[in-house]
Amino acid sequence: MTEMLHYVWLGILSVFQGPAILEIAGVGLPVALVMLVAGLITGIAVGATPGLAGPMAMAISLPLLISAFGFTPDALLPVFGFLIGIMKGATLGGAVPAILFNLPGTPDAMMTTLDGFPMAQQGQPRRALRIAQLSSVAGDTFSDLVLFICAPFLAVVVEAYLDLPEKTALLILSISFVAAVMGRSVGKGLLSVSLGLLVAYIATGNDLSPRLTLGFDVLQSGIPLIAAVLGVLIVGEIFATLERLWLDNHALDVIPVEKGSTQDGLQPGDIRRISPYVGRGAVIGALIGALPGVGSTLAATLSYTMAARRIKRQPQAQPLGTGAPEGIAATEAANSAVSGANLIPVLSLGIPGNAAAVFLILAADSIGGFNPGPGVFSMPDGALNPQLVTVFGIFTLMSLGNVLNWTVGGGVMRAMGGLAKIPATRLLPVVLLVSLTAIYVQETSMFAIWSTLAFGVLGWAMRKLAVPVLPFVIAFILAGPIERSAREAFAASGADPWFLFSSPTSVILLLLALAALMFLGRER
């Protein structure tokens, strides 16, 4: 216990005593803390702008951050700080357009519009925004506490009880689960996973010559990771949104809010009124967020549905959908509680759970010195594990982000409300240009630009065909770990082709993967 507390203290010091970005009155401002604040404000602005999202901002900023801070261990916490700030700020800011203009910037914000916009039309936009802030930050804080407790425990269990065959089977279970729960059918999920694995294995592996290059010299080094991920995930979304706007000129029209005479702002009894719904939504979001590939949309929908059922059993209560504070609280607490819990499989297993987690893993892989997985929580005798210090530095940044959201987040959130009026037809081409520029800054290769555009077209086509894109990205990232783990297990077993069936645990994990595909992957 004493050793763990020592690592916690070192993690806190790594944030507050890290490199200073500038000095004020002789006191240095830690660069990680400054980047957290900058990322938080950026995230709220992005969340408040329809057509943009937190992962999009993280994708654009990641290459620029790496170019600015380099590839040294000192770059880890500043880069993570900015990305974590965006993740938390975008979750908070997403309620702004949903409440003020009935514009859900993301699918999970759709549920917020059901009560947030009616409350705003009744002349209480500040009250709706305040309830959204309190519910969102409460859910996010609870989710972070779950992360701080569960991630080390899960990592220790995996490291102690799972050997190479079991770890390989666990990775197979992860991508099988993602394929089963994402998209409209298991077939489309498996197609997305298969494409991701196929692209990732171009020119990689331990073979004497590059594989799957089809004789093209330009593929000898493989597909750039940043180009494939940003192309399918971000550029494809930009293409799809621009097409939707071109086909429907009124897709993002702003519905004006009429000012009422009702006294605005948080009212006495509001906190007591929404507390049960915030608590239930936080638990739902944390439980769903801990599962790889299951996003905040499901959490928000489930929490809102349960809140509606409870309201129906209270005849004197205001029905949901009419501007009820309970509807806003249930939705915002649930979708915000997903973010922290989504990092449980990232830090403990190295498995990304959502789009935001993908870019945190990309940052760790690009900079080096930090490999998410069970090994980061080990405490070797007589030696210091720098990765564990980094983990507690990340936990410190997440806690500080929650404090900022509690204190100044609401003010920044309300100040960003006007961003929802920016025409998406002008905004998205600029975002596309900045994305391509950021990729070129990191890769300094026109091949990366053309690859990004090509994968953007692939991402657009996958969306048109209702093929989920996140399984492609997760499979692309996990392809390397799966192959390395399988090769090591195969070699350790003495070249036994049935090494995956060598232990009861690995067999159980494989059966769970099969069960996920059979029972979770029915047509939805």
Coordinates of C-alpha atoms in Angstrom, one line a residue:
M1 CA 0.0 0.0 0.0
T2 CA 2.8 2.4 0.9
E3 CA 4.5 1.7 -2.5
M4 CA 1.2 2.4 -4.3
L5 CA 0.8 5.7 -2.5
H6 CA 4.4 6.6 -3.4
Y7 CA 3.5 6.1 -7.1
V8 CA 0.4 8.2 -6.7
W9 CA 2.5 11.0 -5.2
L10 CA 5.0 10.7 -8.1
G11 CA 2.2 10.9 -10.6
I12 CA 0.8 14.1 -9.0
L13 CA 4.3 15.6 -9.0
S14 CA 4.8 14.7 -12.6
V15 CA 2.0 17.1 -13.4
F16 CA 2.8 20.0 -11.1
Q17 CA 6.6 19.8 -11.2
G18 CA 6.9 18.9 -14.9
P19 CA 8.4 21.3 -17.5
A20 CA 7.1 24.8 -17.2
I21 CA 5.7 26.5 -20.3
L22 CA 6.1 30.0 -18.8
E23 CA 6.7 31.8 -15.5
I24 CA 4.4 34.3 -13.8
A25 CA 6.0 36.3 -10.9
G26 CA 8.7 33.7 -10.7
V27 CA 6.3 30.8 -10.5
G28 CA 6.3 28.3 -13.4
L29 CA 3.1 27.1 -15.0
P30 CA 3.3 23.4 -15.6
V31 CA 2.9 22.7 -19.3
A32 CA 0.7 19.6 -18.7
L33 CA -1.8 21.7 -16.7
V34 CA -1.8 24.5 -19.3
M35 CA -2.5 22.0 -22.1
L36 CA -5.3 20.5 -20.0
V37 CA -7.0 23.9 -19.7
A38 CA -6.5 24.6 -23.4
G39 CA -7.8 21.2 -24.4
L40 CA -10.9 21.7 -22.1
I41 CA -11.8 25.0 -23.7
T42 CA -11.2 23.6 -27.1
G43 CA -13.3 20.6 -26.3
I44 CA -16.3 22.7 -25.1
A45 CA -16.1 24.8 -28.2
V46 CA -16.0 21.8 -30.5
G47 CA -18.8 20.1 -28.6
A48 CA -20.9 23.3 -28.9
T49 CA -20.5 23.3 -32.7
P50 CA -22.8 21.0 -34.7
G51 CA -20.9 18.9 -37.2
L52 CA -17.8 18.6 -35.0
A53 CA -17.1 16.2 -32.2
G54 CA -14.4 15.5 -29.7
P55 CA -12.7 12.7 -31.6
M56 CA -12.5 15.0 -34.7
A57 CA -10.7 17.6 -32.6
M58 CA -8.4 15.0 -31.1
A59 CA -7.6 13.7 -34.6
I60 CA -6.6 17.1 -35.9
S61 CA -4.6 18.1 -32.8
L62 CA -2.7 14.9 -32.3
P63 CA -0.2 15.3 -35.2
L64 CA 0.3 18.9 -34.4
L65 CA 0.9 18.2 -30.7
I66 CA 3.5 15.5 -31.5
S67 CA 5.2 17.9 -33.9
A68 CA 5.3 20.5 -31.2
F69 CA 6.4 18.4 -28.3
G70 CA 8.4 15.7 -30.0
F71 CA 8.8 12.1 -29.1
T72 CA 10.5 12.3 -25.7
P73 CA 8.9 11.0 -22.5
D74 CA 8.4 14.6 -21.4
A75 CA 5.8 15.0 -24.2
L76 CA 3.5 12.3 -22.8
L77 CA 1.6 14.2 -20.1
P78 CA 1.2 17.5 -22.1
V79 CA -0.2 15.6 -25.1
F80 CA -2.4 13.4 -22.9
G81 CA -3.5 16.6 -21.0
F82 CA -4.7 18.3 -24.2
L83 CA -6.5 15.2 -25.5
I84 CA -8.1 14.5 -22.1
G85 CA -9.2 18.1 -21.9
I86 CA -10.8 17.8 -25.4
M87 CA -12.5 14.6 -24.4
K88 CA -14.0 16.0 -21.2
G89 CA -14.8 19.4 -22.7
A90 CA -16.6 18.0 -25.8
T91 CA -18.7 15.8 -23.5
L92 CA -19.8 18.9 -21.6
G93 CA -20.2 21.2 -24.6
G94 CA -22.3 18.8 -26.6
A95 CA -25.4 19.8 -24.6
V96 CA -25.2 23.4 -25.8
P97 CA -26.6 23.1 -29.4
A98 CA -29.0 20.4 -28.3
I99 CA -30.5 22.7 -25.7
L100 CA -30.3 26.1 -27.3
F101 CA -30.9 25.2 -31.0
N102 CA -32.4 21.7 -31.0
L103 CA -29.2 20.5 -32.9
P104 CA -27.8 17.3 -31.6
G105 CA -24.2 17.4 -32.5
T106 CA -23.7 13.7 -31.7
P107 CA -26.2 10.8 -31.6
D108 CA -26.2 10.6 -27.8
A109 CA -27.2 14.3 -27.6
M110 CA -30.4 13.5 -29.4
M111 CA -31.9 12.5 -26.1
T112 CA -30.9 15.8 -24.5
T113 CA -32.9 17.7 -27.1
L114 CA -36.1 16.0 -26.0
D115 CA -36.3 18.0 -22.7
G116 CA -33.5 20.5 -23.1
F117 CA -34.9 22.4 -26.1
P118 CA -38.5 22.5 -24.7
M119 CA -37.1 24.0 -21.5
A120 CA -35.2 26.6 -23.5
Q121 CA -38.3 27.5 -25.5
Q122 CA -40.1 28.0 -22.1
G123 CA -37.6 30.8 -21.4
Q124 CA -35.2 28.8 -19.2
P125 CA -32.1 28.1 -21.3
R126 CA -29.7 28.9 -18.4
R127 CA -31.5 26.5 -16.1
A128 CA -31.3 23.7 -18.7
L129 CA -27.6 24.4 -19.3
R130 CA -26.9 24.4 -15.6
I131 CA -28.7 21.1 -15.1
A132 CA -26.8 19.6 -18.0
Q133 CA -23.5 20.8 -16.6
L134 CA -24.1 19.4 -13.1
S135 CA -25.4 16.1 -14.4
S136 CA -22.6 15.7 -17.0
V137 CA -19.8 16.5 -14.6
A138 CA -21.3 14.3 -11.9
G139 CA -21.5 11.4 -14.3
D140 CA -18.0 12.0 -15.6
T141 CA -16.6 12.2 -12.0
F142 CA -18.2 8.9 -11.0
S143 CA -16.9 7.3 -14.1
D144 CA -13.4 8.4 -13.4
L145 CA -13.6 7.0 -9.9
V146 CA -14.7 3.7 -11.4
L147 CA -11.7 3.9 -13.7
F148 CA -9.2 4.6 -10.9
I149 CA -10.4 1.6 -8.9
C150 CA -11.1 -1.0 -11.7
A151 CA -8.2 -0.4 -14.1
P152 CA -5.4 -1.4 -11.7
F153 CA -7.4 -4.3 -10.4
L154 CA -8.2 -5.7 -13.8
A155 CA -4.6 -5.3 -15.0
V156 CA -3.3 -7.2 -12.0
V157 CA -5.8 -10.0 -12.5
V158 CA -4.9 -10.3 -16.2
E159 CA -1.2 -10.2 -15.6
A160 CA -1.4 -12.8 -12.8
Y161 CA -3.8 -15.3 -14.3
L162 CA -3.6 -15.0 -18.1
D163 CA -0.7 -16.5 -20.1
L164 CA 0.1 -16.0 -23.8
P165 CA -2.7 -18.2 -25.2
E166 CA -5.2 -16.7 -22.9
K167 CA -4.1 -13.1 -23.8
T168 CA -4.5 -14.0 -27.5
A169 CA -8.0 -15.4 -26.9
L170 CA -8.9 -12.3 -24.9
L171 CA -7.9 -10.1 -27.9
I172 CA -10.0 -12.3 -30.2
L173 CA -12.9 -11.9 -27.8
S174 CA -12.5 -8.1 -27.8
I175 CA -12.7 -7.7 -31.6
S176 CA -15.5 -10.3 -31.8
F177 CA -17.5 -8.4 -29.2
V178 CA -16.9 -5.1 -31.1
A179 CA -18.0 -6.7 -34.4
A180 CA -21.1 -8.1 -32.7
V181 CA -22.4 -5.0 -30.9
M182 CA -21.5 -2.3 -33.5
G183 CA -23.7 -1.8 -36.6
R184 CA -26.9 -3.3 -37.7
S185 CA -25.8 -6.9 -38.1
V186 CA -22.9 -9.2 -37.1
G187 CA -22.0 -9.7 -40.8
K188 CA -21.3 -6.0 -41.3
G189 CA -19.4 -5.9 -38.1
L190 CA -17.2 -8.8 -39.1
L191 CA -16.7 -7.3 -42.6
S192 CA -15.4 -4.1 -40.9
V193 CA -13.1 -6.0 -38.6
S194 CA -11.8 -8.1 -41.5
L195 CA -11.0 -5.0 -43.6
G196 CA -9.2 -3.5 -40.7
L197 CA -7.1 -6.6 -40.2
L198 CA -6.4 -6.9 -43.9
V199 CA -5.2 -3.3 -44.2
A200 CA -3.1 -3.5 -41.0
Y201 CA -1.2 -6.6 -42.2
I202 CA 0.1 -5.0 -45.4
A203 CA 3.9 -5.1 -45.3
T204 CA 4.0 -6.1 -41.6
G205 CA 4.9 -9.2 -39.7
N206 CA 8.1 -11.3 -39.3
D207 CA 8.3 -12.5 -42.9
L208 CA 11.5 -12.0 -44.8
S209 CA 9.7 -9.9 -47.4
P210 CA 6.8 -7.5 -47.1
R211 CA 3.4 -9.2 -47.6
L212 CA 0.2 -8.1 -49.4
T213 CA 2.0 -5.3 -51.2
L214 CA 0.8 -6.5 -54.7
G215 CA 4.2 -5.4 -56.1
F216 CA 3.7 -1.7 -55.3
D217 CA 6.9 -0.2 -53.9
V218 CA 5.0 2.5 -52.1
L219 CA 3.4 -0.1 -49.9
Q220 CA 6.7 -1.6 -48.8
S221 CA 6.5 0.3 -45.5
G222 CA 2.8 -0.4 -44.9
I223 CA -0.2 1.9 -44.5
P224 CA 0.5 4.9 -42.2
L225 CA -1.5 4.3 -39.1
I226 CA -2.6 7.9 -38.7
A227 CA -3.7 8.0 -42.4
A228 CA -5.9 4.9 -42.1
V229 CA -7.5 5.8 -38.8
L230 CA -8.1 9.5 -39.5
G231 CA -9.3 8.7 -43.1
V232 CA -11.9 6.2 -42.1
L233 CA -13.0 7.8 -38.8
I234 CA -12.8 11.5 -39.5
V235 CA -12.5 12.3 -43.2
G236 CA -15.1 9.7 -44.0
E237 CA -17.5 11.5 -41.5
I238 CA -16.7 14.9 -43.1
F239 CA -17.5 13.5 -46.6
A240 CA -20.8 11.9 -45.4
T241 CA -21.9 15.1 -43.6
L242 CA -21.1 17.3 -46.6
E243 CA -23.1 15.0 -48.8
R244 CA -26.0 15.1 -46.3
L245 CA -25.9 18.9 -46.3
W246 CA -25.7 19.1 -50.1
L247 CA -28.8 16.8 -50.4
D248 CA -30.7 18.6 -47.6
N249 CA -30.1 22.4 -47.4
H250 CA -32.0 22.5 -44.1
A251 CA -30.2 19.7 -42.3
L252 CA -28.6 22.0 -39.7
D253 CA -31.1 24.9 -39.7
V254 CA -31.2 26.7 -36.4
I255 CA -34.6 26.8 -34.7
P256 CA -34.8 30.1 -32.8
V257 CA -35.5 30.2 -29.1
E258 CA -38.1 32.7 -27.9
K259 CA -37.3 34.5 -24.7
G260 CA -39.9 34.0 -22.0
S261 CA -40.8 35.9 -18.8
T262 CA -40.1 32.9 -16.5
Q263 CA -37.3 33.4 -14.1
D264 CA -34.3 31.6 -15.5
G265 CA -31.5 29.8 -13.6
L266 CA -31.3 26.9 -11.3
Q267 CA -34.3 26.7 -9.0
P268 CA -34.6 25.6 -5.3
G269 CA -35.1 21.8 -5.2
D270 CA -33.7 21.1 -8.6
I271 CA -30.6 19.3 -7.3
R272 CA -32.6 17.1 -5.0
R273 CA -35.1 16.5 -7.8
I274 CA -32.5 15.3 -10.4
S275 CA -30.1 13.5 -8.0
P276 CA -31.7 10.0 -8.3
Y277 CA -31.6 10.3 -12.1
V278 CA -28.0 11.5 -12.1
G279 CA -27.0 8.6 -9.9
R280 CA -28.8 5.9 -12.0
G281 CA -27.5 7.4 -15.2
A282 CA -23.9 7.5 -13.9
V283 CA -24.1 3.8 -13.0
I284 CA -25.6 2.9 -16.4
G285 CA -23.0 4.9 -18.3
A286 CA -20.1 3.5 -16.3
L287 CA -21.3 -0.1 -16.8
I288 CA -21.8 0.3 -20.5
G289 CA -18.6 2.3 -21.0
A290 CA -16.5 -0.5 -19.5
L291 CA -17.4 -2.7 -22.5
P292 CA -15.3 -2.2 -25.6
G293 CA -17.1 -0.8 -28.6
V294 CA -20.3 0.1 -26.8
G295 CA -20.8 3.9 -27.0
S296 CA -22.6 6.6 -25.2
T297 CA -25.6 6.6 -27.4
L298 CA -26.8 3.3 -25.9
A299 CA -26.1 4.6 -22.4
A300 CA -28.1 7.8 -23.0
T301 CA -31.0 6.0 -24.5
L302 CA -31.2 3.3 -21.8
S303 CA -30.9 5.9 -19.0
Y304 CA -33.6 8.1 -20.6
T305 CA -35.9 5.1 -21.1
M306 CA -35.6 4.1 -17.5
A307 CA -36.2 7.6 -16.3
A308 CA -39.4 7.8 -18.4
R309 CA -40.7 4.6 -16.8
R310 CA -40.0 5.9 -13.3
I311 CA -41.8 9.2 -14.1
K312 CA -44.8 7.4 -15.4
R313 CA -45.2 5.8 -12.0
Q314 CA -45.4 9.3 -10.4
P315 CA -48.7 10.9 -11.5
Q316 CA -47.8 14.2 -10.0
A317 CA -44.4 14.4 -11.9
Q318 CA -43.8 16.4 -15.1
P319 CA -43.7 14.0 -18.1
L320 CA -40.5 13.6 -20.0
G321 CA -40.4 15.4 -23.3
T322 CA -42.0 18.5 -22.0
G323 CA -38.9 20.2 -20.6
A324 CA -38.5 18.0 -17.5
P325 CA -35.1 18.4 -15.7
E326 CA -35.1 14.7 -15.0
G327 CA -34.8 14.0 -18.8
I328 CA -31.8 16.2 -19.2
A329 CA -30.1 14.8 -16.0
A330 CA -30.6 11.2 -17.0
T331 CA -29.2 11.7 -20.5
E332 CA -26.2 13.9 -19.6
A333 CA -25.1 11.8 -16.6
A334 CA -25.2 8.6 -18.6
N335 CA -23.4 9.7 -21.8
S336 CA -20.8 11.5 -19.7
A337 CA -20.2 8.5 -17.5
V338 CA -19.1 6.5 -20.5
S339 CA -15.9 8.4 -21.1
G340 CA -13.9 7.5 -18.0
A341 CA -15.1 3.9 -18.0
N342 CA -14.1 3.5 -21.7
L343 CA -10.5 3.9 -20.5
I344 CA -10.6 0.8 -18.3
P345 CA -9.9 -1.6 -21.2
V346 CA -7.4 0.9 -22.6
L347 CA -5.1 1.2 -19.6
S348 CA -5.6 -2.3 -18.2
L349 CA -5.6 -4.3 -21.5
G350 CA -4.5 -1.9 -24.3
I351 CA -7.9 -2.3 -26.0
P352 CA -9.6 0.9 -27.2
G353 CA -13.2 1.2 -26.2
N354 CA -14.4 4.2 -28.2
A355 CA -13.1 6.7 -30.8
A356 CA -11.6 9.0 -28.1
A357 CA -9.7 6.1 -26.6
V358 CA -8.3 5.3 -30.1
F359 CA -6.5 8.6 -30.2
L360 CA -5.1 8.2 -26.7
I361 CA -3.6 4.9 -27.8
L362 CA -2.3 6.5 -31.0
A363 CA -0.6 9.2 -28.9
A364 CA 1.0 6.6 -26.7
D365 CA 2.2 4.6 -29.7
S366 CA 3.5 7.6 -31.6
I367 CA 5.4 9.2 -28.7
G368 CA 6.7 5.9 -27.1
G369 CA 7.6 5.2 -23.5
F370 CA 4.1 4.2 -22.6
N371 CA 2.4 0.9 -23.6
P372 CA -1.1 0.6 -22.4
G373 CA -1.8 -2.8 -21.0
P374 CA -1.3 -5.0 -17.9
G375 CA 2.4 -4.1 -17.6
V376 CA 1.8 -0.5 -16.8
F377 CA 0.5 -1.4 -13.3
S378 CA 3.4 -3.6 -12.3
M379 CA 5.6 -2.6 -9.3
P380 CA 9.0 -4.3 -9.7
D381 CA 11.1 -4.8 -6.6
G382 CA 14.0 -2.4 -6.3
A383 CA 13.1 -0.5 -9.5
L384 CA 10.7 2.3 -10.5
N385 CA 8.1 1.7 -13.2
P386 CA 7.9 5.0 -15.1
Q387 CA 4.7 3.9 -16.9
L388 CA 2.9 3.6 -13.6
V389 CA 4.0 7.1 -12.8
T390 CA 2.5 8.2 -16.1
V391 CA -0.8 6.4 -15.3
F392 CA -1.2 8.3 -12.1
G393 CA -0.2 11.5 -13.9
I394 CA -3.1 10.8 -16.3
F395 CA -5.4 10.2 -13.3
T396 CA -4.3 13.5 -11.9
L397 CA -5.1 15.3 -15.1
M398 CA -8.5 13.7 -15.3
S399 CA -9.3 14.7 -11.7
L400 CA -8.2 18.3 -12.4
G401 CA -10.3 18.3 -15.6
N402 CA -13.3 17.4 -13.4
V403 CA -12.6 20.2 -11.0
L404 CA -12.4 22.7 -13.9
N405 CA -15.7 21.4 -15.3
W406 CA -17.3 21.8 -11.9
T407 CA -16.0 25.4 -11.4
V408 CA -15.6 27.2 -14.8
G409 CA -17.1 24.7 -17.2
G410 CA -20.6 26.1 -17.0
G411 CA -19.4 29.6 -17.8
V412 CA -17.3 28.5 -20.8
M413 CA -20.2 26.3 -21.9
R414 CA -22.7 29.2 -22.0
A415 CA -20.1 31.5 -23.7
M416 CA -19.7 29.0 -26.6
G417 CA -23.4 28.9 -27.4
G418 CA -23.1 31.1 -30.4
L419 CA -20.8 28.6 -32.2
A420 CA -23.8 26.6 -33.1
K421 CA -24.7 29.2 -35.7
I422 CA -21.6 28.7 -37.7
P423 CA -22.7 27.2 -41.1
A424 CA -21.4 23.6 -41.4
T425 CA -21.0 24.0 -45.1
R426 CA -18.2 26.5 -44.4
L427 CA -16.8 24.9 -41.3
L428 CA -16.3 21.3 -42.5
P429 CA -14.1 22.1 -45.6
V430 CA -11.8 24.1 -43.2
V431 CA -11.7 21.1 -40.8
L432 CA -10.8 18.8 -43.8
L433 CA -8.0 21.1 -44.9
V434 CA -6.7 21.4 -41.3
S435 CA -6.9 17.6 -40.9
L436 CA -4.8 16.9 -44.1
T437 CA -2.3 19.6 -43.0
A438 CA -1.9 18.0 -39.6
I439 CA -1.3 14.6 -41.2
Y440 CA 1.3 16.0 -43.6
V441 CA 3.0 17.8 -40.7
Q442 CA 3.5 14.4 -39.0
E443 CA 4.2 12.1 -42.0
T444 CA 5.8 14.7 -44.4
S445 CA 4.6 12.5 -47.3
M446 CA 2.1 13.0 -50.1
F447 CA 1.5 9.2 -49.9
A448 CA 0.0 9.8 -46.5
I449 CA -2.3 12.5 -47.8
W450 CA -3.5 10.4 -50.7
S451 CA -3.9 7.4 -48.4
T452 CA -6.0 9.5 -46.0
L453 CA -8.3 10.7 -48.8
A454 CA -8.6 7.1 -50.1
F455 CA -9.6 5.8 -46.6
G456 CA -11.9 8.8 -46.3
V457 CA -13.7 7.5 -49.4
L458 CA -13.7 4.1 -47.9
G459 CA -15.2 5.5 -44.7
W460 CA -17.9 7.4 -46.6
A461 CA -18.8 4.2 -48.5
M462 CA -19.0 2.2 -45.3
R463 CA -21.4 4.7 -43.9
K464 CA -23.5 4.6 -47.0
L465 CA -23.7 0.8 -46.7
A466 CA -24.3 0.9 -43.0
V467 CA -21.0 -0.8 -42.2
P468 CA -19.7 0.4 -38.8
V469 CA -16.3 2.1 -39.0
L470 CA -15.2 1.8 -35.4
P471 CA -14.6 -2.0 -35.7
F472 CA -12.3 -1.3 -38.6
V473 CA -10.3 1.2 -36.5
I474 CA -10.1 -1.1 -33.4
A475 CA -9.1 -4.1 -35.6
F476 CA -6.4 -2.0 -37.3
I477 CA -4.9 -1.0 -34.0
L478 CA -5.2 -4.5 -32.4
A479 CA -3.9 -6.4 -35.4
G480 CA -0.2 -6.0 -34.3
P481 CA -0.8 -7.1 -30.7
I482 CA -2.9 -10.1 -31.8
E483 CA -0.2 -11.3 -34.2
R484 CA 2.6 -10.8 -31.8
S485 CA 0.7 -12.6 -29.0
A486 CA -0.2 -15.4 -31.3
R487 CA 3.3 -15.9 -32.6
E488 CA 4.8 -15.9 -29.1
A489 CA 2.2 -18.3 -27.8
F490 CA 2.8 -20.6 -30.9
A491 CA 6.5 -20.6 -30.3
A492 CA 6.2 -21.1 -26.5
S493 CA 3.9 -24.1 -27.1
G494 CA 6.5 -25.8 -29.3
A495 CA 4.8 -25.0 -32.5
D496 CA 1.5 -26.6 -31.4
P497 CA -1.2 -25.5 -33.9
W498 CA -3.9 -26.0 -31.2
F499 CA -2.2 -23.7 -28.7
L500 CA -5.4 -21.6 -28.3
F501 CA -7.1 -24.7 -26.9
S502 CA -4.3 -25.6 -24.5
S503 CA -6.0 -24.2 -21.4
P504 CA -9.6 -24.0 -20.1
T505 CA -9.4 -20.2 -19.7
S506 CA -8.5 -19.6 -23.4
V507 CA -11.3 -22.1 -24.5
I508 CA -13.8 -20.2 -22.3
L509 CA -12.7 -16.9 -23.9
L510 CA -13.1 -18.3 -27.4
L511 CA -16.5 -19.7 -26.5
L512 CA -17.5 -16.3 -25.3
A513 CA -16.3 -14.8 -28.6
L514 CA -18.5 -17.3 -30.5
A515 CA -21.4 -16.6 -28.2
A516 CA -21.1 -12.8 -28.7
L517 CA -21.3 -13.3 -32.5
M518 CA -24.2 -15.6 -32.2
F519 CA -26.4 -13.9 -29.6
L520 CA -25.4 -10.3 -29.6
G521 CA -25.1 -9.9 -33.4
R522 CA -28.6 -10.5 -34.4
E523 CA -30.1 -8.1 -36.9
R524 CA -31.0 -4.8 -35.1

